[in-house]
Amino acid sequence: MIEPKSLTDEERAVYEWQMWVPEFGEEGQEKLKGASVLISRIGGLGGVVAYELAAAGVGRLVLAHAGDVKPSDLNRQLLMTHDGLGKSRVESAARRLRELNPRLEVEAVAENINEGNAAALVGSVDLVVDCAPLFEERFQMNREAKSQGKPLVECAMYEMEAQLTTFLPGETRYLHELYPEKPEWWKREFPVFGAVSGAVGCMGAMEAIKVISGIGEPLTGELLVFDLGEMRFHKMKLGPS
Amino acid sequence: MKVKIRYCGQLKQAAGCAAEEVDPGGGLSAQELIAGAAARHGEPLTGYLLDESGRLRPTVLAFVNEEQIDWETPRPLGDGDELVFMSAIAGG
């Protein structure tokens, strides 16, 4: 249960435009301020999710991502910079987010999700956004989110295509139930444009905002599939079992 | 009878096309059409779609007219139906 936090006058000024959205208002903004979100990882997808949630006024973000910035990150990982090459990804991301929103509480964890840290990281937040490239991490996070009763927004991409859905405890299956096995042919590095990761990242952030504030209709029991090569968008209905 | 098949994710490259239209004749189920698509394209699509016993792999979702189908329940096809295969993809 998210405990709403009252806003300061500065926050009312910053979030004025989105508080004009019908149904959302100051009540929705107070819920965002009281919310915490885990994002794993903060690359092409997760970096955009984190940036949008920081801009929207989510109170606390937990960022999990190991390693340093590489040249091949820079086509899509918008929280990384050329100056940051060779430096910690998660520290670079935390710095950029604080520049955008100095009121944001950021916890930078320089680790990817694994068996040893998943329970504690998922347990420390209200909602999880899964942007990880490996199915081992994704399944670990999904199992924890399900067992701890946490909602999880699932974002994925490949070439010019993307998939997005939202899992809710007691209402939907989670990723490890939708795909009971990891695809053996999947590799950590794959073809994709930054504009594709950015598009699905923005949509994933909007799903998180909807679930936290209780507005709109999250993608539960449905998989949004889109192909920016053909600008084709479909909502696929997922089976019950 | 015409049925459209669309391949998403890594299946598109494995099939060598994003979509195709086939005429399976009357009375075929979606499950039989999947087996037919695998046989027509051969490897690597067959290995991506089907396991050793010829069942749909658990890493692939199949939909008819935007609704997921259950492999165990034969799904009859009609003229103009669209069958979509989708492989699991991730982030990065």
Tab-separated table of C-alpha atoms in Angstrom:
chain	number	residue	atom	x	y	z
A	1	MET	CA	0.000	0.000	0.000
A	2	ILE	CA	1.503	3.319	-1.057
A	3	GLU	CA	1.361	6.084	1.527
A	4	PRO	CA	0.718	9.403	-0.303
A	5	LYS	CA	2.982	12.306	0.679
A	6	SER	CA	1.801	15.895	0.667
A	7	LEU	CA	3.334	18.298	-1.836
A	8	THR	CA	5.366	21.431	-1.323
A	9	ASP	CA	4.566	24.625	-3.234
A	10	GLU	CA	7.638	23.999	-5.397
A	11	GLU	CA	6.319	20.537	-6.321
A	12	ARG	CA	2.873	21.936	-7.127
A	13	ALA	CA	4.575	24.328	-9.552
A	14	VAL	CA	6.741	21.626	-11.167
A	15	TYR	CA	3.936	19.078	-11.633
A	16	GLU	CA	1.191	21.565	-12.512
A	17	TRP	CA	0.716	20.360	-16.103
A	18	GLN	CA	0.288	16.685	-15.241
A	19	MET	CA	-1.957	17.482	-12.260
A	20	TRP	CA	-4.333	18.983	-14.828
A	21	VAL	CA	-4.859	15.470	-16.252
A	22	PRO	CA	-8.419	14.409	-15.329
A	23	GLU	CA	-8.535	11.695	-12.616
A	24	PHE	CA	-4.898	12.361	-11.614
A	25	GLY	CA	-4.805	15.739	-9.850
A	26	GLU	CA	-2.914	16.486	-6.637
A	27	GLU	CA	-4.043	13.174	-5.155
A	28	GLY	CA	-2.274	11.243	-7.928
A	29	GLN	CA	0.836	13.369	-7.548
A	30	GLU	CA	0.937	12.657	-3.806
A	31	LYS	CA	0.828	8.929	-4.578
A	32	LEU	CA	3.767	9.254	-6.965
A	33	LYS	CA	5.728	11.159	-4.334
A	34	GLY	CA	5.057	8.406	-1.802
A	35	ALA	CA	6.026	5.610	-4.222
A	36	SER	CA	9.266	3.694	-4.743
A	37	VAL	CA	10.202	1.859	-7.953
A	38	LEU	CA	12.966	-0.656	-8.737
A	39	ILE	CA	14.313	-0.469	-12.292
A	40	SER	CA	16.533	-3.225	-13.606
A	41	ARG	CA	18.611	-2.306	-15.578
A	42	ILE	CA	18.980	1.363	-16.558
A	43	GLY	CA	20.230	0.968	-20.134
A	44	GLY	CA	18.306	1.837	-23.303
A	45	LEU	CA	14.963	0.835	-21.822
A	46	GLY	CA	15.390	1.331	-18.095
A	47	GLY	CA	17.225	4.639	-18.450
A	48	VAL	CA	14.222	6.149	-20.215
A	49	VAL	CA	11.821	4.614	-17.677
A	50	ALA	CA	13.923	6.121	-14.863
A	51	TYR	CA	14.121	9.542	-16.526
A	52	GLU	CA	10.358	9.711	-17.088
A	53	LEU	CA	9.569	8.566	-13.531
A	54	ALA	CA	12.060	11.060	-12.083
A	55	ALA	CA	10.470	13.813	-14.182
A	56	ALA	CA	6.978	12.731	-13.119
A	57	GLY	CA	7.874	13.017	-9.430
A	58	VAL	CA	8.135	9.422	-8.180
A	59	GLY	CA	9.661	9.804	-4.720
A	60	ARG	CA	12.293	7.062	-4.700
A	61	LEU	CA	14.018	5.091	-7.451
A	62	VAL	CA	16.209	2.035	-6.902
A	63	LEU	CA	18.483	1.492	-9.903
A	64	ALA	CA	20.204	-1.879	-10.357
A	65	HIS	CA	22.870	-2.136	-13.039
A	66	ALA	CA	26.448	-3.435	-12.925
A	67	GLY	CA	29.395	-2.322	-15.017
A	68	ASP	CA	30.867	0.767	-16.630
A	69	VAL	CA	29.740	2.813	-19.631
A	70	LYS	CA	30.963	1.410	-22.984
A	71	PRO	CA	30.908	3.083	-26.419
A	72	SER	CA	28.257	0.615	-27.611
A	73	ASP	CA	25.889	1.842	-24.847
A	74	LEU	CA	25.656	5.333	-26.263
A	75	ASN	CA	23.248	4.676	-29.156
A	76	ARG	CA	20.391	4.127	-26.683
A	77	GLN	CA	21.396	4.538	-23.004
A	78	LEU	CA	20.315	8.149	-22.604
A	79	LEU	CA	21.436	8.512	-18.977
A	80	MET	CA	25.042	7.791	-20.061
A	81	THR	CA	27.337	10.351	-21.662
A	82	HIS	CA	30.513	10.328	-23.728
A	83	ASP	CA	32.356	11.875	-20.762
A	84	GLY	CA	31.216	8.946	-18.623
A	85	LEU	CA	32.931	6.254	-20.730
A	86	GLY	CA	34.718	3.815	-18.431
A	87	LYS	CA	32.827	5.047	-15.363
A	88	SER	CA	30.009	3.377	-13.410
A	89	ARG	CA	26.729	3.231	-15.329
A	90	VAL	CA	24.565	3.418	-12.265
A	91	GLU	CA	26.458	6.410	-10.832
A	92	SER	CA	26.173	8.225	-14.150
A	93	ALA	CA	22.431	7.507	-14.183
A	94	ALA	CA	21.939	8.653	-10.596
A	95	ARG	CA	23.798	11.912	-11.312
A	96	ARG	CA	21.682	12.665	-14.404
A	97	LEU	CA	18.449	11.942	-12.527
A	98	ARG	CA	19.418	14.205	-9.617
A	99	GLU	CA	20.229	16.985	-12.091
A	100	LEU	CA	16.689	16.660	-13.442
A	101	ASN	CA	14.981	16.268	-10.059
A	102	PRO	CA	16.998	17.180	-6.952
A	103	ARG	CA	14.057	16.146	-4.748
A	104	LEU	CA	14.331	12.537	-5.978
A	105	GLU	CA	15.734	9.890	-3.637
A	106	VAL	CA	17.975	7.615	-5.721
A	107	GLU	CA	19.506	4.375	-4.558
A	108	ALA	CA	22.237	3.311	-7.000
A	109	VAL	CA	23.035	-0.413	-6.792
A	110	ALA	CA	26.033	-1.380	-8.930
A	111	GLU	CA	24.785	-4.959	-9.348
A	112	ASN	CA	22.470	-6.735	-11.728
A	113	ILE	CA	19.541	-8.664	-10.272
A	114	ASN	CA	20.643	-12.079	-9.034
A	115	GLU	CA	19.576	-14.819	-6.657
A	116	GLY	CA	21.353	-13.113	-3.775
A	117	ASN	CA	19.871	-9.614	-4.059
A	118	ALA	CA	16.474	-10.053	-5.767
A	119	ALA	CA	14.372	-10.592	-2.632
A	120	ALA	CA	15.764	-7.565	-0.800
A	121	LEU	CA	15.638	-5.228	-3.814
A	122	VAL	CA	12.095	-6.192	-4.804
A	123	GLY	CA	11.064	-6.040	-1.132
A	124	SER	CA	12.353	-2.472	-0.816
A	125	VAL	CA	9.939	-0.953	-3.384
A	126	ASP	CA	6.262	-0.681	-4.295
A	127	LEU	CA	6.624	-1.573	-7.991
A	128	VAL	CA	9.219	-3.159	-10.280
A	129	VAL	CA	10.029	-2.300	-13.903
A	130	ASP	CA	11.842	-5.119	-15.695
A	131	CYS	CA	14.203	-3.888	-18.394
A	132	ALA	CA	16.943	-6.524	-18.032
A	133	PRO	CA	18.543	-8.183	-21.069
A	134	LEU	CA	18.899	-11.692	-19.625
A	135	PHE	CA	16.034	-14.054	-18.890
A	136	GLU	CA	17.741	-15.354	-15.734
A	137	GLU	CA	17.438	-11.839	-14.240
A	138	ARG	CA	13.925	-11.343	-15.557
A	139	PHE	CA	12.648	-14.647	-14.163
A	140	GLN	CA	14.331	-14.018	-10.791
A	141	MET	CA	12.703	-10.600	-10.507
A	142	ASN	CA	9.307	-11.890	-11.645
A	143	ARG	CA	9.339	-14.780	-9.170
A	144	GLU	CA	10.134	-12.350	-6.348
A	145	ALA	CA	7.551	-9.796	-7.446
A	146	LYS	CA	4.861	-12.480	-7.589
A	147	SER	CA	5.763	-14.025	-4.230
A	148	GLN	CA	5.940	-10.601	-2.538
A	149	GLY	CA	2.708	-9.381	-4.167
A	150	LYS	CA	4.353	-6.536	-6.111
A	151	PRO	CA	3.179	-5.234	-9.514
A	152	LEU	CA	5.725	-5.516	-12.312
A	153	VAL	CA	5.907	-3.705	-15.647
A	154	GLU	CA	7.579	-5.859	-18.292
A	155	CYS	CA	9.370	-4.117	-21.173
A	156	ALA	CA	11.192	-5.815	-24.066
A	157	MET	CA	12.555	-4.930	-27.486
A	158	TYR	CA	14.268	-6.408	-30.539
A	159	GLU	CA	15.275	-4.695	-33.787
A	160	MET	CA	12.343	-2.306	-34.412
A	161	GLU	CA	9.818	-4.294	-32.359
A	162	ALA	CA	8.803	-4.036	-28.717
A	163	GLN	CA	6.544	-5.792	-26.227
A	164	LEU	CA	4.968	-4.364	-23.083
A	165	THR	CA	2.662	-5.756	-20.422
A	166	THR	CA	1.888	-5.263	-16.730
A	167	PHE	CA	1.665	-8.066	-14.198
A	168	LEU	CA	-0.496	-7.596	-11.095
A	169	PRO	CA	-0.525	-9.914	-8.062
A	170	GLY	CA	-3.608	-12.118	-7.945
A	171	GLU	CA	-4.785	-10.914	-11.360
A	172	THR	CA	-2.294	-11.970	-14.027
A	173	ARG	CA	0.422	-14.479	-14.723
A	174	TYR	CA	4.007	-13.239	-14.407
A	175	LEU	CA	6.750	-13.650	-17.008
A	176	HIS	CA	8.025	-17.033	-15.771
A	177	GLU	CA	4.468	-18.348	-16.077
A	178	LEU	CA	3.915	-16.856	-19.531
A	179	TYR	CA	7.232	-18.274	-20.778
A	180	PRO	CA	8.035	-21.296	-18.547
A	181	GLU	CA	11.502	-21.644	-20.122
A	182	LYS	CA	14.133	-19.172	-21.223
A	183	PRO	CA	14.842	-19.118	-24.970
A	184	GLU	CA	18.199	-20.810	-25.460
A	185	TRP	CA	18.903	-18.738	-28.565
A	186	TRP	CA	18.559	-15.346	-26.815
A	187	LYS	CA	21.813	-13.363	-26.496
A	188	ARG	CA	22.567	-10.365	-24.248
A	189	GLU	CA	23.610	-8.268	-27.259
A	190	PHE	CA	21.081	-7.881	-30.056
A	191	PRO	CA	20.080	-5.451	-32.808
A	192	VAL	CA	18.013	-2.436	-31.710
A	193	PHE	CA	17.638	1.309	-32.214
A	194	GLY	CA	17.666	3.753	-29.312
A	195	ALA	CA	14.423	5.250	-30.593
A	196	VAL	CA	12.767	1.835	-30.109
A	197	SER	CA	14.043	1.425	-26.522
A	198	GLY	CA	13.034	5.029	-25.851
A	199	ALA	CA	9.503	4.470	-27.150
A	200	VAL	CA	8.840	1.370	-25.068
A	201	GLY	CA	10.614	2.964	-22.078
A	202	CYS	CA	8.204	5.911	-22.134
A	203	MET	CA	5.250	3.534	-22.350
A	204	GLY	CA	6.623	1.418	-19.482
A	205	ALA	CA	6.949	4.553	-17.344
A	206	MET	CA	3.329	5.443	-18.135
A	207	GLU	CA	2.237	1.957	-17.044
A	208	ALA	CA	4.060	2.480	-13.723
A	209	ILE	CA	2.419	5.899	-13.255
A	210	LYS	CA	-1.019	4.397	-13.964
A	211	VAL	CA	-0.581	1.506	-11.534
A	212	ILE	CA	0.782	3.754	-8.747
A	213	SER	CA	-1.832	6.493	-9.106
A	214	GLY	CA	-4.778	4.268	-10.026
A	215	ILE	CA	-5.673	6.104	-13.222
A	216	GLY	CA	-6.329	4.723	-16.709
A	217	GLU	CA	-6.290	1.056	-17.673
A	218	PRO	CA	-2.966	-0.754	-17.287
A	219	LEU	CA	-2.033	-3.471	-19.797
A	220	THR	CA	-3.100	-6.360	-17.589
A	221	GLY	CA	-3.840	-9.635	-19.348
A	222	GLU	CA	-2.779	-7.988	-22.603
A	223	LEU	CA	0.521	-7.726	-24.419
A	224	LEU	CA	1.116	-4.567	-26.422
A	225	VAL	CA	3.234	-5.494	-29.431
A	226	PHE	CA	4.500	-2.879	-31.810
A	227	ASP	CA	6.737	-2.735	-34.827
A	228	LEU	CA	8.112	0.730	-35.539
A	229	GLY	CA	9.388	-0.543	-38.904
A	230	GLU	CA	5.779	-0.662	-40.099
A	231	MET	CA	4.265	1.553	-37.340
A	232	ARG	CA	2.023	-1.404	-36.502
A	233	PHE	CA	0.510	-1.566	-32.972
A	234	HIS	CA	-1.517	-4.515	-31.598
A	235	LYS	CA	-2.909	-5.402	-28.183
A	236	MET	CA	-2.805	-9.196	-27.878
A	237	LYS	CA	-5.070	-10.895	-25.335
A	238	LEU	CA	-3.121	-13.295	-23.137
A	239	GLY	CA	-4.714	-16.610	-22.182
A	240	PRO	CA	-5.670	-17.302	-18.577
A	241	SER	CA	-3.232	-20.198	-18.113
B	1	MET	CA	-9.481	-19.952	-47.757
B	2	LYS	CA	-6.725	-17.441	-46.969
B	3	VAL	CA	-4.951	-17.187	-43.600
B	4	LYS	CA	-2.258	-14.633	-42.778
B	5	ILE	CA	0.745	-15.675	-40.703
B	6	ARG	CA	2.852	-13.003	-38.987
B	7	TYR	CA	6.248	-13.669	-37.375
B	8	CYS	CA	7.475	-11.423	-34.532
B	9	GLY	CA	10.769	-11.056	-32.676
B	10	GLN	CA	13.540	-13.408	-33.737
B	11	LEU	CA	11.054	-15.570	-35.634
B	12	LYS	CA	10.882	-12.975	-38.414
B	13	GLN	CA	14.513	-13.511	-39.355
B	14	ALA	CA	14.193	-17.285	-38.911
B	15	ALA	CA	11.224	-17.381	-41.284
B	16	GLY	CA	12.859	-15.003	-43.735
B	17	CYS	CA	9.724	-12.833	-43.854
B	18	ALA	CA	7.578	-10.745	-41.540
B	19	ALA	CA	4.300	-12.128	-42.846
B	20	GLU	CA	2.871	-14.478	-45.443
B	21	GLU	CA	-0.532	-15.484	-46.700
B	22	VAL	CA	-1.302	-19.159	-47.089
B	23	ASP	CA	-4.237	-21.216	-48.287
B	24	PRO	CA	-4.395	-24.196	-45.938
B	25	GLY	CA	-7.601	-25.595	-47.406
B	26	GLY	CA	-10.630	-26.225	-45.233
B	27	GLY	CA	-10.741	-27.803	-41.800
B	28	LEU	CA	-7.211	-27.096	-40.634
B	29	SER	CA	-6.582	-25.994	-37.045
B	30	ALA	CA	-4.092	-23.337	-35.968
B	31	GLN	CA	-1.947	-26.102	-34.477
B	32	GLU	CA	-1.799	-27.931	-37.840
B	33	LEU	CA	-0.977	-24.679	-39.601
B	34	ILE	CA	1.941	-24.089	-37.202
B	35	ALA	CA	3.340	-27.518	-38.035
B	36	GLY	CA	2.843	-26.733	-41.719
B	37	ALA	CA	4.689	-23.409	-41.448
B	38	ALA	CA	7.601	-25.122	-39.693
B	39	ALA	CA	7.788	-27.809	-42.383
B	40	ARG	CA	7.574	-25.267	-45.200
B	41	HIS	CA	10.367	-23.030	-43.885
B	42	GLY	CA	12.595	-25.736	-42.332
B	43	GLU	CA	15.482	-24.710	-40.106
B	44	PRO	CA	16.067	-22.512	-38.234
B	45	LEU	CA	12.343	-21.692	-37.922
B	46	THR	CA	11.365	-25.281	-37.082
B	47	GLY	CA	13.762	-25.385	-34.137
B	48	TYR	CA	12.553	-22.007	-32.867
B	49	LEU	CA	8.870	-23.000	-33.048
B	50	LEU	CA	8.664	-26.677	-32.191
B	51	ASP	CA	10.334	-28.994	-29.703
B	52	GLU	CA	11.521	-32.553	-30.472
B	53	SER	CA	8.006	-33.937	-30.026
B	54	GLY	CA	6.513	-31.401	-32.444
B	55	ARG	CA	4.848	-29.260	-29.769
B	56	LEU	CA	5.030	-25.465	-29.664
B	57	ARG	CA	8.029	-24.419	-27.572
B	58	PRO	CA	7.223	-22.676	-24.252
B	59	THR	CA	9.361	-19.745	-25.419
B	60	VAL	CA	6.892	-18.926	-28.200
B	61	LEU	CA	3.383	-17.490	-27.896
B	62	ALA	CA	0.794	-18.091	-30.623
B	63	PHE	CA	-2.284	-15.920	-31.232
B	64	VAL	CA	-5.261	-16.157	-33.581
B	65	ASN	CA	-6.945	-12.820	-34.251
B	66	GLU	CA	-5.042	-11.255	-31.305
B	67	GLU	CA	-6.099	-13.927	-28.774
B	68	GLN	CA	-3.546	-16.343	-27.354
B	69	ILE	CA	-4.248	-19.968	-28.204
B	70	ASP	CA	-3.673	-22.991	-26.010
B	71	TRP	CA	-1.672	-25.721	-27.766
B	72	GLU	CA	-3.835	-28.457	-26.198
B	73	THR	CA	-7.098	-27.032	-27.555
B	74	PRO	CA	-7.424	-27.259	-31.358
B	75	ARG	CA	-8.357	-23.843	-32.742
B	76	PRO	CA	-10.293	-24.024	-36.026
B	77	LEU	CA	-9.337	-21.420	-38.622
B	78	GLY	CA	-11.572	-19.422	-40.920
B	79	ASP	CA	-11.064	-17.323	-44.015
B	80	GLY	CA	-9.245	-14.066	-43.184
B	81	ASP	CA	-7.906	-15.206	-39.798
B	82	GLU	CA	-4.498	-13.945	-38.725
B	83	LEU	CA	-2.072	-16.216	-36.888
B	84	VAL	CA	0.785	-14.531	-35.014
B	85	PHE	CA	3.890	-16.226	-33.596
B	86	MET	CA	5.905	-14.310	-31.048
B	87	SER	CA	9.211	-15.245	-29.488
B	88	ALA	CA	10.271	-14.094	-26.024
B	89	ILE	CA	12.475	-10.989	-26.198
B	90	ALA	CA	14.126	-8.907	-23.465
B	91	GLY	CA	15.631	-5.488	-22.701
B	92	GLY	CA	19.010	-3.890	-22.706
